[in-house]
PDB file of C-alpha atoms and ligand atoms in Angstrom:
ATOM      1  CA  MET A   1     115.768  98.416  72.581  1.00 96.00           C
ATOM      2  CA  TYR A   2     112.289  98.370  71.031  1.00 98.00           C
ATOM      3  CA  ILE A   3     109.500 100.869  70.420  1.00 98.00           C
ATOM      4  CA  LYS A   4     106.339 100.915  72.442  1.00 98.00           C
ATOM      5  CA  THR A   5     103.361 103.159  71.937  1.00 98.00           C
ATOM      6  CA  ILE A   6     102.246 104.920  75.057  1.00 98.00           C
ATOM      7  CA  ASP A   7      98.953 106.809  75.375  1.00 98.00           C
ATOM      8  CA  PHE A   8      99.837 109.761  77.617  1.00 98.00           C
ATOM      9  CA  ALA A   9      96.069 110.584  78.106  1.00 97.00           C
ATOM     10  CA  LYS A  10      96.032 107.324  80.185  1.00 97.00           C
ATOM     11  CA  TYR A  11      99.706 106.943  81.293  1.00 97.00           C
ATOM     12  CA  SER A  12     100.433 110.460  82.581  1.00 98.00           C
ATOM     13  CA  SER A  13      99.209 111.266  86.066  1.00 97.00           C
ATOM     14  CA  ILE A  14      97.467 114.503  84.692  1.00 98.00           C
ATOM     15  CA  LYS A  15      95.853 112.556  81.920  1.00 98.00           C
ATOM     16  CA  ILE A  16      97.001 114.723  79.081  1.00 98.00           C
ATOM     17  CA  GLY A  17      98.620 113.785  75.851  1.00 97.00           C
ATOM     18  CA  GLN A  18      98.210 111.335  72.956  1.00 97.00           C
ATOM     19  CA  PRO A  19      99.489 107.891  71.817  1.00 98.00           C
ATOM     20  CA  THR A  20     103.133 108.523  71.291  1.00 98.00           C
ATOM     21  CA  GLU A  21     106.046 106.167  70.213  1.00 97.00           C
ATOM     22  CA  VAL A  22     108.572 105.688  72.979  1.00 98.00           C
ATOM     23  CA  LEU A  23     111.914 103.860  72.632  1.00 98.00           C
ATOM     24  CA  MET A  24     112.275 101.320  75.462  1.00 98.00           C
ATOM     25  CA  ILE A  25     115.912 100.868  76.706  1.00 98.00           C
ATOM     26  CA  GLU A  26     116.938  97.351  77.824  1.00 97.00           C
ATOM     27  CA  LYS A  27     119.824  96.066  79.820  1.00 95.00           C
ATOM     28  CA  GLY A  28     123.083  96.386  77.837  1.00 93.00           C
ATOM     29  CA  ASP A  29     121.892  98.911  75.402  1.00 96.00           C
ATOM     30  CA  THR A  30     123.758 102.138  74.708  1.00 94.00           C
ATOM     31  CA  ILE A  31     121.500 104.936  75.847  1.00 94.00           C
ATOM     32  CA  PRO A  32     120.763 107.392  72.994  1.00 95.00           C
ATOM     33  CA  ASN A  33     121.608 111.057  73.756  1.00 92.00           C
ATOM     34  CA  ASP A  34     119.035 112.539  71.300  1.00 95.00           C
ATOM     35  CA  ARG A  35     115.955 111.496  73.300  1.00 97.00           C
ATOM     36  CA  TYR A  36     114.235 112.679  76.400  1.00 97.00           C
ATOM     37  CA  LEU A  37     113.892 110.183  79.136  1.00 97.00           C
ATOM     38  CA  ILE A  38     110.583 109.815  81.026  1.00 97.00           C
ATOM     39  CA  GLY A  39     109.876 107.752  84.187  1.00 97.00           C
ATOM     40  CA  GLY A  40     106.284 107.234  85.487  1.00 97.00           C
ATOM     41  CA  ALA A  41     105.099 110.637  83.922  1.00 98.00           C
ATOM     42  CA  ASN A  42     103.911 111.955  87.298  1.00 97.00           C
ATOM     43  CA  ASN A  43     105.595 115.202  86.829  1.00 96.00           C
ATOM     44  CA  LEU A  44     105.208 115.747  83.147  1.00 97.00           C
ATOM     45  CA  LEU A  45     102.967 117.811  80.841  1.00 98.00           C
ATOM     46  CA  ILE A  46     103.058 116.342  77.349  1.00 98.00           C
ATOM     47  CA  SER A  47     102.446 118.747  74.494  1.00 98.00           C
ATOM     48  CA  PRO A  48     100.993 117.706  71.096  1.00 97.00           C
ATOM     49  CA  THR A  49     104.477 117.782  69.751  1.00 97.00           C
ATOM     50  CA  PRO A  50     106.829 116.292  72.390  1.00 97.00           C
ATOM     51  CA  PRO A  51     110.485 115.603  71.704  1.00 98.00           C
ATOM     52  CA  PRO A  52     111.530 111.981  70.809  1.00 98.00           C
ATOM     53  CA  LEU A  53     110.976 110.023  74.073  1.00 98.00           C
ATOM     54  CA  MET A  54     112.639 107.052  75.641  1.00 98.00           C
ATOM     55  CA  MET A  55     111.889 105.013  78.857  1.00 98.00           C
ATOM     56  CA  LEU A  56     113.858 102.368  80.900  1.00 98.00           C
ATOM     57  CA  SER A  57     112.362  98.918  80.504  1.00 98.00           C
ATOM     58  CA  LYS A  58     111.554  96.485  83.292  1.00 97.00           C
ATOM     59  CA  ASP A  59     115.111  95.410  83.189  1.00 98.00           C
ATOM     60  CA  PHE A  60     115.741  98.417  85.408  1.00 98.00           C
ATOM     61  CA  ALA A  61     112.883  97.703  87.836  1.00 98.00           C
ATOM     62  CA  TYR A  62     114.669  95.694  90.588  1.00 98.00           C
ATOM     63  CA  ILE A  63     115.771  95.750  94.225  1.00 98.00           C
ATOM     64  CA  LYS A  64     118.702  93.782  95.554  1.00 97.00           C
ATOM     65  CA  GLU A  65     120.532  93.735  98.843  1.00 95.00           C
ATOM     66  CA  GLU A  66     124.361  93.465  98.630  1.00 94.00           C
ATOM     67  CA  GLY A  67     126.022  93.428 102.016  1.00 93.00           C
ATOM     68  CA  ASP A  68     124.910  96.520 103.896  1.00 94.00           C
ATOM     69  CA  MET A  69     123.760  98.175 100.687  1.00 96.00           C
ATOM     70  CA  LEU A  70     120.373  98.311  98.917  1.00 97.00           C
ATOM     71  CA  GLU A  71     120.571  98.745  95.211  1.00 98.00           C
ATOM     72  CA  ILE A  72     117.389  99.914  93.432  1.00 98.00           C
ATOM     73  CA  GLY A  73     116.945 100.195  89.602  1.00 98.00           C
ATOM     74  CA  ALA A  74     115.787 103.383  88.243  1.00 98.00           C
ATOM     75  CA  ALA A  75     112.615 102.055  86.707  1.00 98.00           C
ATOM     76  CA  MET A  76     111.431 100.686  90.130  1.00 98.00           C
ATOM     77  CA  LEU A  77     108.072 102.197  91.266  1.00 97.00           C
ATOM     78  CA  THR A  78     108.029 104.009  94.552  1.00 97.00           C
ATOM     79  CA  GLY A  79     105.028 102.026  95.808  1.00 95.00           C
ATOM     80  CA  ARG A  80     106.981  98.808  95.283  1.00 97.00           C
ATOM     81  CA  ILE A  81     110.031 100.332  97.106  1.00 97.00           C
ATOM     82  CA  VAL A  82     108.051 101.146 100.247  1.00 96.00           C
ATOM     83  CA  SER A  83     106.477  97.552 100.184  1.00 96.00           C
ATOM     84  CA  TYR A  84     109.834  96.068 100.062  1.00 97.00           C
ATOM     85  CA  ALA A  85     111.261  98.337 102.847  1.00 96.00           C
ATOM     86  CA  ARG A  86     108.270  97.415 105.005  1.00 95.00           C
ATOM     87  CA  LYS A  87     108.686  93.614 104.310  1.00 96.00           C
ATOM     88  CA  HIS A  88     112.444  93.655 104.992  1.00 95.00           C
ATOM     89  CA  HIS A  89     112.340  96.170 107.893  1.00 95.00           C
ATOM     90  CA  ILE A  90     114.485  98.984 106.172  1.00 95.00           C
ATOM     91  CA  ALA A  91     114.242 102.544 107.432  1.00 94.00           C
ATOM     92  CA  GLY A  92     114.168 105.668 105.465  1.00 94.00           C
ATOM     93  CA  PHE A  93     111.832 105.050 102.522  1.00 95.00           C
ATOM     94  CA  GLU A  94     108.546 105.658 104.349  1.00 93.00           C
ATOM     95  CA  PHE A  95     108.151 109.090 102.710  1.00 92.00           C
ATOM     96  CA  CYS A  96     108.051 107.484  99.232  1.00 93.00           C
ATOM     97  CA  ALA A  97     104.587 106.179  99.962  1.00 90.00           C
ATOM     98  CA  LYS A  98     102.030 108.314  97.924  1.00 77.00           C
ATOM     99  CA  LEU A  99     104.939 110.000  96.141  1.00 88.00           C
ATOM    100  CA  PRO A 100     104.070 108.499  92.712  1.00 94.00           C
ATOM    101  CA  GLY A 101     106.782 107.766  90.294  1.00 96.00           C
ATOM    102  CA  THR A 102     110.026 105.756  89.663  1.00 98.00           C
ATOM    103  CA  MET A 103     113.378 105.793  91.506  1.00 98.00           C
ATOM    104  CA  GLY A 104     114.844 107.742  88.513  1.00 97.00           C
ATOM    105  CA  GLY A 105     112.213 110.465  88.607  1.00 96.00           C
ATOM    106  CA  MET A 106     112.664 110.803  92.378  1.00 97.00           C
ATOM    107  CA  LEU A 107     116.535 111.159  91.904  1.00 97.00           C
ATOM    108  CA  PHE A 108     116.157 113.684  89.122  1.00 96.00           C
ATOM    109  CA  MET A 109     113.680 115.922  91.215  1.00 91.00           C
ATOM    110  CA  ASN A 110     115.327 115.173  94.549  1.00 94.00           C
ATOM    111  CA  ALA A 111     111.666 114.294  95.421  1.00 93.00           C
ATOM    112  CA  GLY A 112     110.475 114.637  98.921  1.00 90.00           C
ATOM    113  CA  VAL A 113     107.886 115.402 101.442  1.00 88.00           C
ATOM    114  CA  LYS A 114     108.554 118.004 104.203  1.00 83.00           C
ATOM    115  CA  GLU A 115     112.024 117.438 105.552  1.00 85.00           C
ATOM    116  CA  TYR A 116     112.441 114.029 103.936  1.00 90.00           C
ATOM    117  CA  GLU A 117     114.221 114.134 100.516  1.00 94.00           C
ATOM    118  CA  ILE A 118     115.581 111.131  98.524  1.00 96.00           C
ATOM    119  CA  PHE A 119     119.107 112.717  98.703  1.00 97.00           C
ATOM    120  CA  ASN A 120     119.036 112.535 102.509  1.00 95.00           C
ATOM    121  CA  ILE A 121     119.139 108.678 102.461  1.00 95.00           C
ATOM    122  CA  LEU A 122     121.112 108.214  99.211  1.00 97.00           C
ATOM    123  CA  HIS A 123     124.556 106.780  99.008  1.00 97.00           C
ATOM    124  CA  SER A 124     125.334 106.885  95.288  1.00 97.00           C
ATOM    125  CA  ILE A 125     123.850 106.830  91.852  1.00 98.00           C
ATOM    126  CA  LYS A 126     124.829 104.884  88.782  1.00 97.00           C
ATOM    127  CA  ILE A 127     124.928 107.290  85.919  1.00 95.00           C
ATOM    128  CA  GLU A 128     125.725 105.912  82.463  1.00 87.00           C
ATOM    129  CA  GLY A 129     127.669 103.020  83.873  1.00 91.00           C
ATOM    130  CA  GLU A 130     129.638 104.791  86.633  1.00 95.00           C
ATOM    131  CA  TRP A 131     128.761 104.885  90.340  1.00 97.00           C
ATOM    132  CA  ILE A 132     128.890 108.472  91.625  1.00 97.00           C
ATOM    133  CA  LYS A 133     128.652 109.377  95.378  1.00 97.00           C
ATOM    134  CA  LYS A 134     125.859 111.789  96.182  1.00 96.00           C
ATOM    135  CA  GLU A 135     128.431 114.430  97.517  1.00 96.00           C
ATOM    136  CA  ALA A 136     129.791 114.765  94.030  1.00 97.00           C
ATOM    137  CA  ILE A 137     126.224 115.603  92.673  1.00 97.00           C
ATOM    138  CA  PRO A 138     124.987 119.141  92.981  1.00 97.00           C
ATOM    139  CA  HIS A 139     121.538 118.987  94.448  1.00 96.00           C
ATOM    140  CA  GLY A 140     119.033 121.027  96.528  1.00 92.00           C
ATOM    141  CA  TYR A 141     115.279 121.676  96.892  1.00 87.00           C
ATOM    142  CA  ARG A 142     113.469 119.613  94.154  1.00 87.00           C
ATOM    143  CA  PHE A 143     116.588 119.733  92.019  1.00 90.00           C
ATOM    144  CA  ALA A 144     119.594 117.523  91.246  1.00 95.00           C
ATOM    145  CA  ASN A 145     122.087 117.958  88.563  1.00 96.00           C
ATOM    146  CA  LEU A 146     122.650 114.264  87.576  1.00 95.00           C
ATOM    147  CA  GLY A 147     124.423 115.185  84.380  1.00 92.00           C
ATOM    148  CA  GLY A 148     123.036 111.974  82.675  1.00 94.00           C
ATOM    149  CA  ILE A 149     120.697 109.160  82.874  1.00 96.00           C
ATOM    150  CA  ALA A 150     120.410 107.350  86.162  1.00 97.00           C
ATOM    151  CA  THR A 151     120.030 103.640  85.896  1.00 97.00           C
ATOM    152  CA  ALA A 152     120.244 102.609  89.566  1.00 98.00           C
ATOM    153  CA  ALA A 153     120.829 104.043  93.120  1.00 98.00           C
ATOM    154  CA  ARG A 154     122.427 102.644  96.293  1.00 98.00           C
ATOM    155  CA  PHE A 155     121.321 103.218  99.922  1.00 97.00           C
ATOM    156  CA  GLU A 156     122.947 102.059 103.138  1.00 96.00           C
ATOM    157  CA  ILE A 157     120.611  99.652 104.914  1.00 95.00           C
ATOM    158  CA  HIS A 158     119.363 100.737 108.272  1.00 94.00           C
ATOM    159  CA  ARG A 159     116.870  98.408 109.899  1.00 93.00           C
ATOM    160  CA  GLY A 160     113.607  99.558 111.286  1.00 91.00           C
ATOM    161  CA  PHE A 161     110.682 100.577 109.086  1.00 90.00           C
ATOM    162  CA  SER A 162     108.394 103.028 110.782  1.00 89.00           C
ATOM    163  CA  GLN A 163     104.703 102.547 110.163  1.00 89.00           C
ATOM    164  CA  GLU A 164     104.097 105.512 112.496  1.00 88.00           C
ATOM    165  CA  ARG A 165     106.183 107.809 110.237  1.00 88.00           C
ATOM    166  CA  LEU A 166     104.424 106.477 107.117  1.00 87.00           C
ATOM    167  CA  ASP A 167     100.994 107.113 108.594  1.00 88.00           C
ATOM    168  CA  ARG A 168     101.951 110.598 109.761  1.00 87.00           C
ATOM    169  CA  LEU A 169     103.251 111.483 106.200  1.00 83.00           C
ATOM    170  CA  LEU A 170     100.186 109.997 104.615  1.00 82.00           C
ATOM    171  CA  SER A 171      97.915 112.088 106.695  1.00 83.00           C
ATOM    172  CA  LEU A 172      99.841 115.190 105.446  1.00 76.00           C
ATOM    173  CA  ARG A 173      98.628 114.151 101.993  1.00 71.00           C
ATOM    174  CA  SER A 174      95.046 114.462 102.916  1.00 71.00           C
ATOM    175  CA  ASN A 175      95.060 118.174 101.795  1.00 75.00           C
ATOM    176  CA  GLN A 176      95.903 117.156  98.277  1.00 82.00           C
ATOM    177  CA  PRO A 177      93.283 116.973  95.514  1.00 86.00           C
ATOM    178  CA  HIS A 178      92.108 113.663  94.224  1.00 89.00           C
ATOM    179  CA  ASP A 179      91.599 114.850  90.594  1.00 94.00           C
ATOM    180  CA  PRO A 180      94.354 113.968  88.202  1.00 96.00           C
ATOM    181  CA  SER A 181      97.341 116.223  88.457  1.00 96.00           C
ATOM    182  CA  ALA A 182     101.099 116.182  88.150  1.00 95.00           C
ATOM    183  CA  GLY A 183     101.772 117.171  91.723  1.00 92.00           C
ATOM    184  CA  SER A 184     102.871 120.684  92.562  1.00 93.00           C
ATOM    185  CA  ALA A 185     102.836 122.848  89.433  1.00 97.00           C
ATOM    186  CA  PHE A 186     105.475 125.294  90.704  1.00 97.00           C
ATOM    187  CA  LYS A 187     108.380 125.105  93.022  1.00 94.00           C
ATOM    188  CA  ASN A 188     107.996 127.189  96.139  1.00 93.00           C
ATOM    189  CA  PRO A 189     109.904 130.472  95.868  1.00 94.00           C
ATOM    190  CA  SER A 190     112.306 130.944  98.721  1.00 91.00           C
ATOM    191  CA  GLY A 191     110.444 132.026 101.917  1.00 91.00           C
ATOM    192  CA  ASP A 192     107.022 131.612 100.315  1.00 94.00           C
ATOM    193  CA  ALA A 193     104.552 129.057  99.081  1.00 95.00           C
ATOM    194  CA  ALA A 194     103.561 128.911  95.437  1.00 97.00           C
ATOM    195  CA  GLY A 195      99.981 127.858  96.542  1.00 96.00           C
ATOM    196  CA  ARG A 196      99.719 130.983  98.742  1.00 97.00           C
ATOM    197  CA  LEU A 197     100.765 133.235  95.881  1.00 97.00           C
ATOM    198  CA  ILE A 198      98.267 131.625  93.449  1.00 98.00           C
ATOM    199  CA  GLU A 199      95.494 132.143  95.922  1.00 97.00           C
ATOM    200  CA  ALA A 200      96.611 135.784  96.635  1.00 97.00           C
ATOM    201  CA  VAL A 201      96.218 136.665  93.005  1.00 97.00           C
ATOM    202  CA  GLY A 202      92.770 135.090  92.905  1.00 97.00           C
ATOM    203  CA  LEU A 203      93.420 132.016  90.908  1.00 97.00           C
ATOM    204  CA  LYS A 204      92.541 129.262  93.463  1.00 96.00           C
ATOM    205  CA  GLY A 205      89.673 127.357  91.857  1.00 96.00           C
ATOM    206  CA  PHE A 206      90.104 129.333  88.558  1.00 97.00           C
ATOM    207  CA  ARG A 207      89.047 127.218  85.592  1.00 97.00           C
ATOM    208  CA  LYS A 208      89.938 127.147  81.860  1.00 98.00           C
ATOM    209  CA  GLY A 209      87.966 124.495  80.004  1.00 98.00           C
ATOM    210  CA  ASP A 210      88.494 121.324  81.969  1.00 97.00           C
ATOM    211  CA  MET A 211      91.665 122.355  83.751  1.00 98.00           C
ATOM    212  CA  ALA A 212      91.775 124.301  86.980  1.00 97.00           C
ATOM    213  CA  TRP A 213      93.931 125.529  89.869  1.00 98.00           C
ATOM    214  CA  SER A 214      92.571 123.169  92.522  1.00 96.00           C
ATOM    215  CA  GLU A 215      90.063 124.405  95.061  1.00 94.00           C
ATOM    216  CA  VAL A 216      91.753 122.054  97.496  1.00 92.00           C
ATOM    217  CA  HIS A 217      95.372 123.150  97.111  1.00 91.00           C
ATOM    218  CA  ALA A 218      96.049 125.997  94.751  1.00 93.00           C
ATOM    219  CA  ASN A 219      99.385 124.799  93.504  1.00 96.00           C
ATOM    220  CA  PHE A 220      97.832 121.753  92.040  1.00 96.00           C
ATOM    221  CA  LEU A 221      96.742 122.049  88.341  1.00 97.00           C
ATOM    222  CA  VAL A 222      93.914 119.566  88.120  1.00 97.00           C
ATOM    223  CA  ASN A 223      92.239 117.796  85.165  1.00 98.00           C
ATOM    224  CA  LEU A 224      88.451 117.842  85.740  1.00 97.00           C
ATOM    225  CA  GLY A 225      87.591 115.745  82.754  1.00 96.00           C
ATOM    226  CA  LYS A 226      88.996 116.188  79.207  1.00 95.00           C
ATOM    227  CA  GLY A 227      91.571 118.915  79.978  1.00 97.00           C
ATOM    228  CA  SER A 228      93.967 119.688  77.257  1.00 97.00           C
ATOM    229  CA  PHE A 229      97.587 120.776  77.029  1.00 98.00           C
ATOM    230  CA  GLU A 230      96.644 124.225  75.768  1.00 98.00           C
ATOM    231  CA  GLU A 231      94.332 124.812  78.715  1.00 98.00           C
ATOM    232  CA  ALA A 232      97.012 123.666  81.183  1.00 98.00           C
ATOM    233  CA  LYS A 233      99.577 125.894  79.589  1.00 98.00           C
ATOM    234  CA  TYR A 234      97.251 128.837  79.523  1.00 98.00           C
ATOM    235  CA  LEU A 235      96.805 128.454  83.389  1.00 98.00           C
ATOM    236  CA  ILE A 236     100.433 128.101  84.007  1.00 98.00           C
ATOM    237  CA  ASP A 237     101.263 131.318  81.970  1.00 98.00           C
ATOM    238  CA  LEU A 238      98.511 133.246  83.626  1.00 98.00           C
ATOM    239  CA  ALA A 239      99.661 132.323  87.120  1.00 98.00           C
ATOM    240  CA  GLN A 240     103.283 133.249  86.362  1.00 98.00           C
ATOM    241  CA  GLU A 241     102.261 136.530  84.724  1.00 98.00           C
ATOM    242  CA  LYS A 242      99.801 137.655  87.551  1.00 98.00           C
ATOM    243  CA  ILE A 243     102.282 136.721  90.273  1.00 98.00           C
ATOM    244  CA  TYR A 244     105.128 138.393  88.530  1.00 97.00           C
ATOM    245  CA  LYS A 245     103.053 141.619  88.093  1.00 97.00           C
ATOM    246  CA  ALA A 246     101.788 141.679  91.752  1.00 97.00           C
ATOM    247  CA  TYR A 247     104.876 140.436  93.620  1.00 96.00           C
ATOM    248  CA  ASP A 248     107.803 140.588  91.290  1.00 96.00           C
ATOM    249  CA  ILE A 249     108.337 136.860  91.789  1.00 96.00           C
ATOM    250  CA  HIS A 250     109.020 134.590  88.844  1.00 96.00           C
ATOM    251  CA  LEU A 251     107.642 131.169  89.771  1.00 96.00           C
ATOM    252  CA  VAL A 252     109.477 128.195  88.288  1.00 96.00           C
ATOM    253  CA  THR A 253     107.525 125.159  87.111  1.00 96.00           C
ATOM    254  CA  GLU A 254     108.148 121.924  88.950  1.00 94.00           C
ATOM    255  CA  ILE A 255     106.188 120.072  86.278  1.00 96.00           C
ATOM    256  CA  ARG A 256     108.352 119.311  83.189  1.00 96.00           C
ATOM    257  CA  ILE A 257     106.616 120.691  79.998  1.00 97.00           C
ATOM    258  CA  LEU A 258     107.544 118.529  77.024  1.00 97.00           C
TER     259      LEU A 258
HETATM  260  C1  FAD B   1      99.338 113.452  93.204  1.00 69.31           C
HETATM  261  C2  FAD B   1     100.862 113.780  93.111  1.00 69.31           C
HETATM  262  C3  FAD B   1     101.532 114.168  94.257  1.00 69.31           C
HETATM  263  C4  FAD B   1     102.881 114.481  94.265  1.00 69.31           C
HETATM  264  N1  FAD B   1     103.392 114.882  95.409  1.00 69.31           N
HETATM  265  C5  FAD B   1     104.769 115.122  95.465  1.00 69.31           C
HETATM  266  C6  FAD B   1     105.452 115.479  96.525  1.00 69.31           C
HETATM  267  O1  FAD B   1     104.938 115.562  97.709  1.00 69.31           O
HETATM  268  N2  FAD B   1     106.885 115.711  96.559  1.00 69.31           N
HETATM  269  C7  FAD B   1     107.488 115.632  95.345  1.00 69.31           C
HETATM  270  O2  FAD B   1     108.735 115.762  95.364  1.00 69.31           O
HETATM  271  N3  FAD B   1     106.921 115.198  94.188  1.00 69.31           N
HETATM  272  C8  FAD B   1     105.605 114.984  94.172  1.00 69.31           C
HETATM  273  N4  FAD B   1     104.975 114.730  93.001  1.00 69.31           N
HETATM  274  C9  FAD B   1     105.703 114.616  91.796  1.00 69.31           C
HETATM  275  C10 FAD B   1     106.235 113.175  91.420  1.00 69.31           C
HETATM  276  O3  FAD B   1     105.764 112.207  92.313  1.00 69.31           O
HETATM  277  C11 FAD B   1     107.762 113.169  91.524  1.00 69.31           C
HETATM  278  O4  FAD B   1     108.377 114.254  90.831  1.00 69.31           O
HETATM  279  C12 FAD B   1     108.296 111.868  91.007  1.00 69.31           C
HETATM  280  O5  FAD B   1     109.678 111.804  91.405  1.00 69.31           O
HETATM  281  C13 FAD B   1     108.287 111.776  89.496  1.00 69.31           C
HETATM  282  O6  FAD B   1     108.733 110.421  89.045  1.00 69.31           O
HETATM  283  P1  FAD B   1     108.408 109.902  87.693  1.00 69.31           P
HETATM  284  O7  FAD B   1     109.050 108.668  87.505  1.00 69.31           O
HETATM  285  O8  FAD B   1     106.902 109.937  87.363  1.00 69.31           O
HETATM  286  O9  FAD B   1     109.104 110.934  86.674  1.00 69.31           O
HETATM  287  P2  FAD B   1     108.607 111.666  85.445  1.00 69.31           P
HETATM  288  O10 FAD B   1     107.443 112.604  85.676  1.00 69.31           O
HETATM  289  O11 FAD B   1     108.430 110.659  84.259  1.00 69.31           O
HETATM  290  O12 FAD B   1     109.929 112.608  84.971  1.00 69.31           O
HETATM  291  C14 FAD B   1     110.287 113.614  85.812  1.00 69.31           C
HETATM  292  C15 FAD B   1     111.711 114.085  85.398  1.00 69.31           C
HETATM  293  O13 FAD B   1     112.561 113.103  85.967  1.00 69.31           O
HETATM  294  C16 FAD B   1     113.460 112.797  84.887  1.00 69.31           C
HETATM  295  N5  FAD B   1     113.922 111.368  84.960  1.00 69.31           N
HETATM  296  C17 FAD B   1     113.079 110.289  85.238  1.00 69.31           C
HETATM  297  N6  FAD B   1     113.775 109.171  85.319  1.00 69.31           N
HETATM  298  C18 FAD B   1     115.117 109.498  85.213  1.00 69.31           C
HETATM  299  C19 FAD B   1     116.322 108.778  85.173  1.00 69.31           C
HETATM  300  N7  FAD B   1     116.303 107.398  85.429  1.00 69.31           N
HETATM  301  N8  FAD B   1     117.500 109.578  85.070  1.00 69.31           N
HETATM  302  C20 FAD B   1     117.503 110.812  84.887  1.00 69.31           C
HETATM  303  N9  FAD B   1     116.410 111.576  84.897  1.00 69.31           N
HETATM  304  C21 FAD B   1     115.172 110.813  85.050  1.00 69.31           C
HETATM  305  C22 FAD B   1     112.776 113.015  83.603  1.00 69.31           C
HETATM  306  O14 FAD B   1     113.585 113.177  82.463  1.00 69.31           O
HETATM  307  C23 FAD B   1     111.922 114.258  83.945  1.00 69.31           C
HETATM  308  O15 FAD B   1     112.598 115.516  83.735  1.00 69.31           O
HETATM  309  C24 FAD B   1     103.529 114.320  93.023  1.00 69.31           C
HETATM  310  C25 FAD B   1     102.902 113.965  91.808  1.00 69.31           C
HETATM  311  C26 FAD B   1     101.561 113.650  91.896  1.00 69.31           C
HETATM  312  C27 FAD B   1     100.820 113.190  90.630  1.00 69.31           C
END
């Protein structure tokens, strides 16, 4: 293992944070249990005082075929997974296009688009050295209780990459803002949409400093320039408070605040 300084104002998708020392885990290392693991930082909001951080090194960024199984390391980027699936005619990973992050981040969040979720196609996850079948892992909408650090995942190989499905899913993304964000800020409460609620309490487009609830899609907290952690946190708290007062609904953040 070794230390790397990562500037989260550049690295994180929402472009907030500061240069921070991150412990890089290499193959064979014992994974410490007193540090918070990050992936591609596409779903994170880093405060000025984050907990000690760690990250899987490129040793965990691999894809290999073993018989009828595809094994993907947890540090592998989603974009590269889609390219691999296209090149090798493998079905099921089309929805990962434009879903920024790593395999590990997808597993932790049970990331997905519409009816496609990573757990639908998953076979098993290697968690701290042990392969665990997905049936043994509690999971649901944007949630999976991994119980530890995932270092790899296995998928049954089904041939037939669908460019048509990929194009259809990409077109769904056209209603997403292009400004830096961390994806959806809140999980949708059951039977409703967080974006609709944010709009209903008058916060769509509402700005604090350089952070705003997007005009394009209200559930995206966007950075319009030099947005800060404090501005982002202010808007998150404000939306939660207003929606709770108006509808008695407590919105849960999808973004991890560190
Ligand atoms: C523009 C944009 C659009 C997005 N659209 C969607 C969408 O449509 N659907 C969707 O589901 N998400 C969406 N997201 C969110 C994001 O793409 C996913 O949550 C993605 O899975 C995050 O991966 P990451 O590697 O960046 O994880 P990070 O943001 O770095 O971490 C997220 C969480 O995963 C945990 N984690 C990371 N790696 C591991 C591991 N190896 N083992 C255990 N835990 C781990 C971290 O501890 C953290 O709690 C979007 C984000 C952006 C910026």
